[in-house]
Tab-separated table of C-alpha atoms in Angstrom:
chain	number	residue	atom	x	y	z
F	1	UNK	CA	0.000	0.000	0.000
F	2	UNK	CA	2.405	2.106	0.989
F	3	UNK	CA	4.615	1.297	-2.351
F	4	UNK	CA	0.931	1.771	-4.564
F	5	UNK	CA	0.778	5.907	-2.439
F	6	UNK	CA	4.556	7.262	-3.137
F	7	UNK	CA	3.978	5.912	-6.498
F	8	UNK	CA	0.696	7.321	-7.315
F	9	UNK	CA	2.156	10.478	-5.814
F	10	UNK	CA	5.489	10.643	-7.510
F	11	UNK	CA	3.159	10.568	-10.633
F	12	UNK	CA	1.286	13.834	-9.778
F	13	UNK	CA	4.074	15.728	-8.489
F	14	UNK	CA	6.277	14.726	-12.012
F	15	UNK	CA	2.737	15.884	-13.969
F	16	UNK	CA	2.671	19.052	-12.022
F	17	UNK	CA	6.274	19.951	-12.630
F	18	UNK	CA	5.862	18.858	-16.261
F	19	UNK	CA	2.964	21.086	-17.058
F	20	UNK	CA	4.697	23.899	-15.377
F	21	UNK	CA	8.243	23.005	-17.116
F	22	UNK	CA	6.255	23.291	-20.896
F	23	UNK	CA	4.051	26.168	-19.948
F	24	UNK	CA	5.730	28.607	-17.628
F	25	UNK	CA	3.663	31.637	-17.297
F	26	UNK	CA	3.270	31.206	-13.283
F	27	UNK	CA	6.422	31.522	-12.861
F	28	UNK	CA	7.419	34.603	-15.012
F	29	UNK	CA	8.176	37.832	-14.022
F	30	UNK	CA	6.534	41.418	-15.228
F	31	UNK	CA	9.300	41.131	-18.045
F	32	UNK	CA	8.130	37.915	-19.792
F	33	UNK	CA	10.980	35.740	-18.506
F	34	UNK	CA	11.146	33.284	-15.779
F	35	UNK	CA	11.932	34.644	-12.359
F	36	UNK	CA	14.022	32.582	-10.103
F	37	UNK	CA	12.635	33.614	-6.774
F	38	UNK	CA	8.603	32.984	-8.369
F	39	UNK	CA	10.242	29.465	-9.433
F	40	UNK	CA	11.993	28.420	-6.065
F	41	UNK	CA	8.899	29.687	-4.524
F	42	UNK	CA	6.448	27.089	-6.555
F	43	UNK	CA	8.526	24.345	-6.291
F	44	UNK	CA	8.610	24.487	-2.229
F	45	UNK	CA	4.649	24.997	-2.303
F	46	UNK	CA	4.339	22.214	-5.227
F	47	UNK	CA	6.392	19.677	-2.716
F	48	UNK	CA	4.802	20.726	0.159
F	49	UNK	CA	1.183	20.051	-0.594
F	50	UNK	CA	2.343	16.857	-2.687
F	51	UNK	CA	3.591	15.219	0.254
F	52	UNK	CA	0.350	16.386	2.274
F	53	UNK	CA	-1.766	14.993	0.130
F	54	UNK	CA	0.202	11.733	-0.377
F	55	UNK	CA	-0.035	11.918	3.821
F	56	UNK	CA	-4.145	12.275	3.338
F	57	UNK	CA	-4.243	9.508	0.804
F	58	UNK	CA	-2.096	6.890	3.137
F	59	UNK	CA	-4.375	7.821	5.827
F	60	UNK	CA	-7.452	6.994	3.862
F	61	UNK	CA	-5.892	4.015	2.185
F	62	UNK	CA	-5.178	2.318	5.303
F	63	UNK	CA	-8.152	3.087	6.994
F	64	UNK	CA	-6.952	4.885	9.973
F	65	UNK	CA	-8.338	8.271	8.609
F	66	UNK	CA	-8.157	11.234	11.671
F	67	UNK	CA	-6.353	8.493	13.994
F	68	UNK	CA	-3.319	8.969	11.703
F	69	UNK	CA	-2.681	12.592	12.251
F	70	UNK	CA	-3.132	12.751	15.850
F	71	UNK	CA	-1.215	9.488	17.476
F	72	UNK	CA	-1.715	8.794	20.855
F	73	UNK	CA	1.521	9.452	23.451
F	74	UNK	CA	3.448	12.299	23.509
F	75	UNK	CA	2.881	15.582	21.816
F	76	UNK	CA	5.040	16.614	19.222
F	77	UNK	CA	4.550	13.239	17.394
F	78	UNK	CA	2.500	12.236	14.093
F	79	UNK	CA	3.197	12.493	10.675
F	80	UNK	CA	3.013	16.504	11.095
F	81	UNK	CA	5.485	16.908	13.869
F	82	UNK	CA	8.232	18.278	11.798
F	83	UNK	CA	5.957	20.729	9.784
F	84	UNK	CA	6.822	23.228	11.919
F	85	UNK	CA	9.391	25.018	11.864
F	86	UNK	CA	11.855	23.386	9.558
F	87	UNK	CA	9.244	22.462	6.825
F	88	UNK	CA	7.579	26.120	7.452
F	89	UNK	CA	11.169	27.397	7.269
F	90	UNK	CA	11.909	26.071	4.005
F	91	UNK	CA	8.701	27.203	2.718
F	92	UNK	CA	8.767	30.953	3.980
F	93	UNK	CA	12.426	31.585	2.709
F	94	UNK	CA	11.711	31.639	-0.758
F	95	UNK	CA	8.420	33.425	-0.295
F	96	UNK	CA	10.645	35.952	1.840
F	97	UNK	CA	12.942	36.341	-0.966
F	98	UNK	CA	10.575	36.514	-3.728
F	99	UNK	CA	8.514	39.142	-2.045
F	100	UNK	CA	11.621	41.012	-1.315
F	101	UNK	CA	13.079	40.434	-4.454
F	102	UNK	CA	10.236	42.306	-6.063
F	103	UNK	CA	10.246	45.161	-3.872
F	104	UNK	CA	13.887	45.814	-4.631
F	105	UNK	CA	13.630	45.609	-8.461
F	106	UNK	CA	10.435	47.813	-7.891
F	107	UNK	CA	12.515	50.340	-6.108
F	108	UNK	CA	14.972	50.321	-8.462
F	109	UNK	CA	13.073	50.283	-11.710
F	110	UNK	CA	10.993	53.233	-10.573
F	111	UNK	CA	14.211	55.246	-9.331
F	112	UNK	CA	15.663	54.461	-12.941
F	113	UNK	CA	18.781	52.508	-11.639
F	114	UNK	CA	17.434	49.263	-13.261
F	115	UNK	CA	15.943	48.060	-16.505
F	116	UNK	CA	13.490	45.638	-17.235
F	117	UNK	CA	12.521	45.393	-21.299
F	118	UNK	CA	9.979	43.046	-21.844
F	119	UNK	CA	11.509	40.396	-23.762
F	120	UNK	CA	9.428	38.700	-26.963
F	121	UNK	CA	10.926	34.984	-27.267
F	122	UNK	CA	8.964	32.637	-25.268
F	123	UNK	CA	9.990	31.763	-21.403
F	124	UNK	CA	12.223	29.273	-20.921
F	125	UNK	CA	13.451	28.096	-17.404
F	126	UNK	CA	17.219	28.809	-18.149
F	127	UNK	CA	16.423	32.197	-17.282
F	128	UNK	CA	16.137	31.559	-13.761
F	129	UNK	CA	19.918	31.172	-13.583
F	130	UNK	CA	20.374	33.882	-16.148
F	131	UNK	CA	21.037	37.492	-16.367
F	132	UNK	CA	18.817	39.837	-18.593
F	133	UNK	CA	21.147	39.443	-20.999
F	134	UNK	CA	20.884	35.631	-21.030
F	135	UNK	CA	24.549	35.098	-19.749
F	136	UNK	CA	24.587	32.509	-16.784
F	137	UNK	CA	24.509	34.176	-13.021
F	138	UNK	CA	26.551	32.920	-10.737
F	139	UNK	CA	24.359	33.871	-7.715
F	140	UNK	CA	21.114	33.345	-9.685
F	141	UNK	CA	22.804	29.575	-10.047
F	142	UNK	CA	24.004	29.024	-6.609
F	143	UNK	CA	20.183	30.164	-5.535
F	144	UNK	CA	18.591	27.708	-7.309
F	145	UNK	CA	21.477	24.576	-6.861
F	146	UNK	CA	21.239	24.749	-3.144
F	147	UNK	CA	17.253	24.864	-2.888
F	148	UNK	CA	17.497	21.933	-5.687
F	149	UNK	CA	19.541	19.709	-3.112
F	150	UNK	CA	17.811	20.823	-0.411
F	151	UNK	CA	14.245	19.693	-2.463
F	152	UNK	CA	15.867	16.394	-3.414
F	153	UNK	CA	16.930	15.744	0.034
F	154	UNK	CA	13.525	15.869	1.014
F	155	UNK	CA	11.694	14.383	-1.608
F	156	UNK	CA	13.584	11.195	-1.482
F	157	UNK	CA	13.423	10.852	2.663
F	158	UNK	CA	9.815	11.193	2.350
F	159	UNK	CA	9.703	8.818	-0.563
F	160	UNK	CA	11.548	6.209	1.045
F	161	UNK	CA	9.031	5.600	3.819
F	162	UNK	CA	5.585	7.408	3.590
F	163	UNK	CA	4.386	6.052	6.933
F	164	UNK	CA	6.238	8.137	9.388
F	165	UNK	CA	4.947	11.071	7.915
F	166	UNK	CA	6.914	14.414	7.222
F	167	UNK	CA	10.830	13.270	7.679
F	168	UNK	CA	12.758	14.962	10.047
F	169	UNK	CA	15.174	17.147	9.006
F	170	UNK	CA	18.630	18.654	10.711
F	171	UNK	CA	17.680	22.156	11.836
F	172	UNK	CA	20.445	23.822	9.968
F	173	UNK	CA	19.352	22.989	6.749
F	174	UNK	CA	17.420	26.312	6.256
F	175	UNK	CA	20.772	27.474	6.051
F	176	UNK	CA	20.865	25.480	2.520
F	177	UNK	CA	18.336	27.803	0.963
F	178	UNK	CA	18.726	31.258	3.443
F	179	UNK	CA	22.539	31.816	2.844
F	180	UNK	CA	21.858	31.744	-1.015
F	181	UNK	CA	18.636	33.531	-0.961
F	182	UNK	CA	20.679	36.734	0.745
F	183	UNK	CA	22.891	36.553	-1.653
F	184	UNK	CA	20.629	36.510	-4.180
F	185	UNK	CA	18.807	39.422	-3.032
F	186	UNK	CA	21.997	41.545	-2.131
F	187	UNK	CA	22.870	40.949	-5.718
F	188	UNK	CA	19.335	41.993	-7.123
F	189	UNK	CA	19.725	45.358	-4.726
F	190	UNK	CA	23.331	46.364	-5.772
F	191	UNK	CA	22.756	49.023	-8.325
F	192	UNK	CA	23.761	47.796	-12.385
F	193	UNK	CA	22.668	50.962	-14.879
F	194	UNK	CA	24.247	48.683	-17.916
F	195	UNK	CA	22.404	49.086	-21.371
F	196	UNK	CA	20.658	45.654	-21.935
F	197	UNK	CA	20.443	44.152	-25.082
F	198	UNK	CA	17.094	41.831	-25.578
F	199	UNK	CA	17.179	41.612	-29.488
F	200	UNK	CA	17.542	42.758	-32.839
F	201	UNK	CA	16.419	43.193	-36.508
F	202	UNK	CA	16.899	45.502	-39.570
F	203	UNK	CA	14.544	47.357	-41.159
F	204	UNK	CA	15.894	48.181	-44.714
F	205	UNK	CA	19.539	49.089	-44.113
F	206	UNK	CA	19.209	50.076	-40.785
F	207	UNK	CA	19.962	47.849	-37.493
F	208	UNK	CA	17.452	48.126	-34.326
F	209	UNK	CA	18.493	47.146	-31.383
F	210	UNK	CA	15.906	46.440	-28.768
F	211	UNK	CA	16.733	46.320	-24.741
F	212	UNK	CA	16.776	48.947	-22.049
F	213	UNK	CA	18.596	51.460	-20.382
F	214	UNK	CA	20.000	52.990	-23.627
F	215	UNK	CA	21.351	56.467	-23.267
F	216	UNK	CA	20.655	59.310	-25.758
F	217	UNK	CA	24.056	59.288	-27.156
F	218	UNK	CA	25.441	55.209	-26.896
F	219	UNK	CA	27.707	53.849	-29.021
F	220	UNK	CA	27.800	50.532	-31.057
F	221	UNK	CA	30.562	47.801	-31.569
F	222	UNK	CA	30.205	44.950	-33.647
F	223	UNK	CA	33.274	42.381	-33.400
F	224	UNK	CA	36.191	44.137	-33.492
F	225	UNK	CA	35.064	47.108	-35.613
F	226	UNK	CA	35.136	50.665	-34.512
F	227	UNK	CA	32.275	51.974	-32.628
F	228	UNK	CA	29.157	53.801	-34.083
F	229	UNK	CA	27.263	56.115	-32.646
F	230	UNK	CA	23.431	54.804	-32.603
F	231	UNK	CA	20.128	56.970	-32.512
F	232	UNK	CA	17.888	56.806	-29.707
F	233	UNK	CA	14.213	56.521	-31.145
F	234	UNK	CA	11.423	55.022	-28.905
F	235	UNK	CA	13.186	53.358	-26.482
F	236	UNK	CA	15.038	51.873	-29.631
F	237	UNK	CA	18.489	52.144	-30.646
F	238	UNK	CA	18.917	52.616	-34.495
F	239	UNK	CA	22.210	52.767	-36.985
F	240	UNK	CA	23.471	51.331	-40.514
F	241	UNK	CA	23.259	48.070	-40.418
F	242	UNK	CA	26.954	46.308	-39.985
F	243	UNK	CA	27.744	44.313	-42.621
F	244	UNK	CA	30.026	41.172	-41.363
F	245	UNK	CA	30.807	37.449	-43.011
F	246	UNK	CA	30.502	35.635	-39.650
F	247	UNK	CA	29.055	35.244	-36.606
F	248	UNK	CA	29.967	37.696	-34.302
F	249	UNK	CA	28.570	39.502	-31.154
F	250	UNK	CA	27.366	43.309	-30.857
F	251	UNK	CA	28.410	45.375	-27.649
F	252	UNK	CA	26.701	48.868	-26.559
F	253	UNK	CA	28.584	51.496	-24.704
F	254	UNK	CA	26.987	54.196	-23.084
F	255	UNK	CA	29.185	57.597	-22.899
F	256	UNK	CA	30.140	57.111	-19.078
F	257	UNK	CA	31.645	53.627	-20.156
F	258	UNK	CA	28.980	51.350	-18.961
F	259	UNK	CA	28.654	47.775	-21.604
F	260	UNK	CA	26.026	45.649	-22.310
F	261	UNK	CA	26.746	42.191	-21.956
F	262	UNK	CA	27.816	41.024	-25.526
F	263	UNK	CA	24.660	39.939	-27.881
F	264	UNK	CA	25.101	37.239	-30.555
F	265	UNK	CA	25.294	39.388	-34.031
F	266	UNK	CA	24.565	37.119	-37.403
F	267	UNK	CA	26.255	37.331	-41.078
F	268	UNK	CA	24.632	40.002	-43.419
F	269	UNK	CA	23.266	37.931	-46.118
């Protein structure tokens, strides 16, 4: 029986995280991409009611219904003993950070020290360990490894052996998951006014580059070839279009020296 309820619940927690995996939208952020803190978030609710619900279902299965959650002897037993607080730890970090998290980059989009352009290729989970310019973040990275171990840890106690309930877990390992998260959030609140690049396209012989936090007067480098100055129109930046043979990546400098991160830049046909 017990075999028949961890496998009839591994089955709805894999569905869950496979619907979520091919259509992302809970998860994304006001920009359009995947957020890391919304993600981390999920997944601790997601795992959290799965295993309370596999909990319900072995009651029921077995026939012990309320007499399962409330054991006689001493209190602090059950299968809910170690909900709180290392399960209700786990849980409320992420939330902490997420709902931090968004006040920062609130903050900091409505002082103008950050960026957010909405991007227009579909979500895809990379993001959450990704910059805005789609180059891997260290921080963003370590965030969501740690929480990852810390999920599998529990996921496979609990999976082992259903019966006990909730598995105990050492108290430190909110420091798994709260050590990153600050990280992650002193990252999001230093200030970064670099020009982002989301995409691009060329309308007749002209380049547009689309992003945010382009200056009035930025400049342009494609490969190694000389900077050119680009024209600020609607939030766009516009110049000739560079003509190059191969792949190549396009750069834009702002006139106090700030750099985007470097976008890839195909052959002119």
């Amino acid at each position: 029986m017990k075999l028949i309820i961890t496998v009839l619940g591994a089955l709805a927690l894999a569905g869950t995280a496979l619907v979520v995996w091919r259509r992302p939208a809970v998860v994304t952020g006001r920009d359009g991409r995947v957020s890391t803190s919304l993600t981390l978030a999920f997944a601790w609710t997601a795992i959290l009611v799965w295993m309370l619900l596999v909990l319900l279902g072995y009651a029921v299965a077995t026939g012990r219904g309320l007499a399962y959650f409330t054991p006689p002897g001493a209190a602090g037993t059950g299968p809910l003993a170690a909900l709180s607080p290392t399960y209700l730890e786990l849980l409320g970090g992420p939330f902490v950070a997420m709902i931090a998290a968004k006040a920062v980059v609130g903050g900091r989009l409505k002082s103008g020290s950050m960026t957010k352009a909405p991007s227009g290729a579909p979500a895809r989970f990379r993001e959450a360990i990704s910059n805005d310019a789609g180059r891997p973040d260290l921080l963003d990275l370590q965030y969501v490894l740690f929480n990852a171990v810390a999920m599998l840890y529990v996921v496979v106690l609990f999976a082992m052996d259903v019966a006990p309930g909730l598995p105990r877990l050492p108290d430190e390992i909110w420091l798994l998951t709260a050590a990153p998260a600050a990280a992650y959030l002193a990252n999001k609140a230093t200030p970064r006014p670099n020009p982002v690049v989301t995409g691009i396209s060329r309308q007749g012989e002209s380049l547009v580059i689309e992003g945010g936090g382009f200056p009035e007067h930025a400049q342009v480098s494609v490969g190694t070839g000389e900077p050119v100055p680009a024209h600020l129109e609607n939030g766009r930046l516009l110049l000739p279009a560079p003509r190059t043979e191969t792949p190549t990546t396009l750069v834009v400098t702002t006139p106090t020296g700030l750099r985007s991160e470097p976008f890839p830049y195909p052959p002119t046909s």
